[in-house]
Steps between C-alpha positions, in 0.01 A plus 500: 500500500776744595699404191197580285457841665868581444471398135197724442652788698819481292295487178293800612816695583653440155173583328480829691862582406436413137186714493689792656785475250260473207308800629822705518598403145153583374500841666849574372408396147202738500658792687838516317389538137215726600741732674741491206217561255379798699855633523561461128166658421579799722843529342355490148245765590776722640709458185202577277415807707861613488515453123179694445615777729833537321393457142150649503541504123135543412436824687736740316527741791712815467830477684400737782183299570676167468739587782207505743413136428816325617328215681814293544843639580808349339709283723866597549702401195195389303533549123226566249359194330395466137138576437304210348414563137158659485229448238462750216264794513195406295199728468623726779262776596601857430600703803432871527806700594300703750430182697871433557561799730845564356677776692672761283778708653494848348705779657339826387799709606736279300265510201481880517879533497535270199224687318683829558808355333300355211343835406852628431546248219456617140201344325712391204661231714178298490523476123858374477475161666584305186633717222461252214234231516464251216357150493675190374264483202565862400874478554541187286277645231707820488844343526459159331182544296353194666158432645448343842218239500200583718281190464439434871532673836859380546617649171308823558668529840845450344427752225398758761820474707644850489818685584332643813279220633395140441143594409266799490172342386309362799240329280771310316656384826161405645441276197844344547429432869164347411659271241769381742236418760258320266669352192541123490844377603632251246849437640695549823874478554760565767638852482877473483703683763370685802504416866136395538217322319390661174329343200479602136140500379429474128147606411279391213619800295863381537587797721664449836517625857669406826292342777595541867289274725371616836704360788363695798184687589472877476577564864821293518795720599869453440689330781716775659790253509496460119732704281347697213668268250352188663143621536217318327346664198134592521280471194270777618793740537550501123131577444483775762821665380371513143189686618695732731747581222208592274321730744831675580523585132821308426346231275829312496398179682419192294124425476407226749167343590369239744365167380368181662608192306409133519831328573382178338342611173675835445850422628582129536317359196661753263841509671834408349640171628754656739226694672233230486709244686531735800123486565368280781206457738566612857387307812214751520391387150597832339670533163858628545809562290861588565642633170869600493673811627799608706350521850154382595431216258473185711226291655511702822424818306266346241223708346165340589147565383170489682452224395615589149414870473789741534517876488794681346617804309534509122749753362548573132846442356698790364605478134793280412847653538575422138215727386490755780842502671527580870791587726552352845625783723649463845352747745746726686270449799535125493522323836791275593309167483735385772423347838825635646537846348140609512541875442610646168690828467188693409329386821777649715602808302233769456732677252507193275285658229691829490835326525444213259163456327478849354849453354417174321468588134180304451334699782676835455282608207138452402207338679665170600561604861148640538355179354699304758356718777149438364567128521615524862202715597272222383720236666466683831123501478486126427785408737726348234860463624608274213586753227846394384466564125258669266419454134493763225397472135782542250295547185414870462839621380623815673174554692578458874384168643288464814511239775239225461333418831564124508541237772266608777417157645670565834285804574214541747665269752505721812230737616669626817846573359592794277854468364626857466811373319286439191454879480874575509509612133242769583650596836858517374454640149205729586352478151143429391296547184227767503236251387602250770490769769161624383352148495628405845390832650154465347453153652631629834263795528191410293180360648554183297837370610753255361365189672140569395603551137704180512207313658269603217755397239566162662127429529492448121736202520344150485690393813384793717574565783863516389650638821421454865342830592759563771738595216286808430592643839867432425470679164355812660765499772782464247358775281505733801863415578587553134357852514707568813819405314396710199453805722841441660658518156299808407618682810862447390453668161581861420300456179222241492561438128835343593302217658176479300602442140453264208869449425822522696825628353838505673718756317817348646440171316531480119175416327491149349548459128186371321516122483768476770459201735536611860346206684829331597581801717234380743720222634637572846841368589407474867227252410752235399559376852128475565447294186722219626327229702185711536152482357466705182170611344528271196730235643407142410463259789532122475170319482392279792584130455138406429501735199816362342341242275739297282302566184469878549803587290404268219145634501621860509712443192207339320224741593354732240530874544154653502509722194179469302517580129453863411322654207746733331341767287667725251686792663391381843718468809493146634382528860576162660221297653736389774662789676737522785358543850613764747845425649510218751466607861 
């Protein structure tokens, strides 16, 4: 009897122990994952909230308003992350400028002082901006007895290129922009050279343009740790600069328009083999491609659609060098493009213009120096620090050439930083054209300011809104600072006409002989050290290993150059259907 009780007591004890252990395991198995799941969920929600607070890319707030919405502070040492590629703007609603509450900074005392100087200027200065203006069609007809074809908007644009500006007929340019945004794309190819992704689009009329795909949303800002020569290009910067250049009256920026393309039917299916084999489907089931370029052409920096729609800018090519020659001029206000020696002479010597630039023969006579100042005035407004060279046409004989406003993709990257160094040509040389001064002053003082005029112009683009609206506040702020620098120069003059003029002439420098090539004088000896082992604007970089395909060289040798047949008429200049793009960034 006692043995039986012990047996049952022992069995009961082990059953109780087993039940207790099983209960503990069961509770642990339920409690652990639930806790982890809750923790992960909370962490994901925090990350999503942090991302939305930092990016906030859909709200387009002005910079001064955006500063009041910093929901999450950066941790010590935290660097900016890449913004995920955003979908294209399709059927965006128009936004009234009055609803944006853009703050304009207008100093009435400053404006009054500038106006008092301007009334001292003779009226004849306004008429002498460009002494001899002839178009390419007229010049070739007069000098070579040849007719320029004008069968489509491309050819009409080329025929209208003049010795003073790229175009003067807004209706013609509007038709060109419409064609580039709507015509069927029949072939795509990799654009040779350049640091970032660009494609050559051939349209159904055998005319071509360069396509820059959108990489970031409108509000994405340049990482402050990035050098100007390593910054990403922005497709919308090219579009916005074209419109700003037009409303400033320069008309020297290449026509550019926004377009949303289908990456499958409009790019991949009509692509050359080298480009087509870089397409793939991402883990998110989006159509992507890599292309080939010097810097950001790898899987990490792939261009991806949503799922296969992609927004980009389409920019018309300039005429071929063989038909309309151009010169590649090094700017005297070129930066060092060096990580070690970051400041050039002109950034440290305020007498640089008087001591050197005004004594360079190519700038000592004529309008070249004033054209360069015009270019830097626009660069300051758009925040472009990457102006190392500029192009000029070399086709109009002895008529002075102007600087073409090319390569603006690294603009509109910072809304809270105004680089005063970009204005050094104005601040040091103290020269400005009467028409430029009048235009800037009008936008500064008129009821309808610069940003409102730009907003109305950009609203006509198919990809509107082109800019995050916070850039409008930056434009108004920079325009105000520009007027401050202009007044500083005016106060230094004994005669205001020494500053406000259409041409500059240095009597101590012999005038150039007609036809004399002066461009080589631009080279600076002190740049040689910076060019060694440093990043140069057009320096080729080795491709990542994943791009170095064994059959690339063989395919490159075998590929056909895209030059569609041309119809040559009697006594007609042959304008090529394939034309060279703007210089590689």
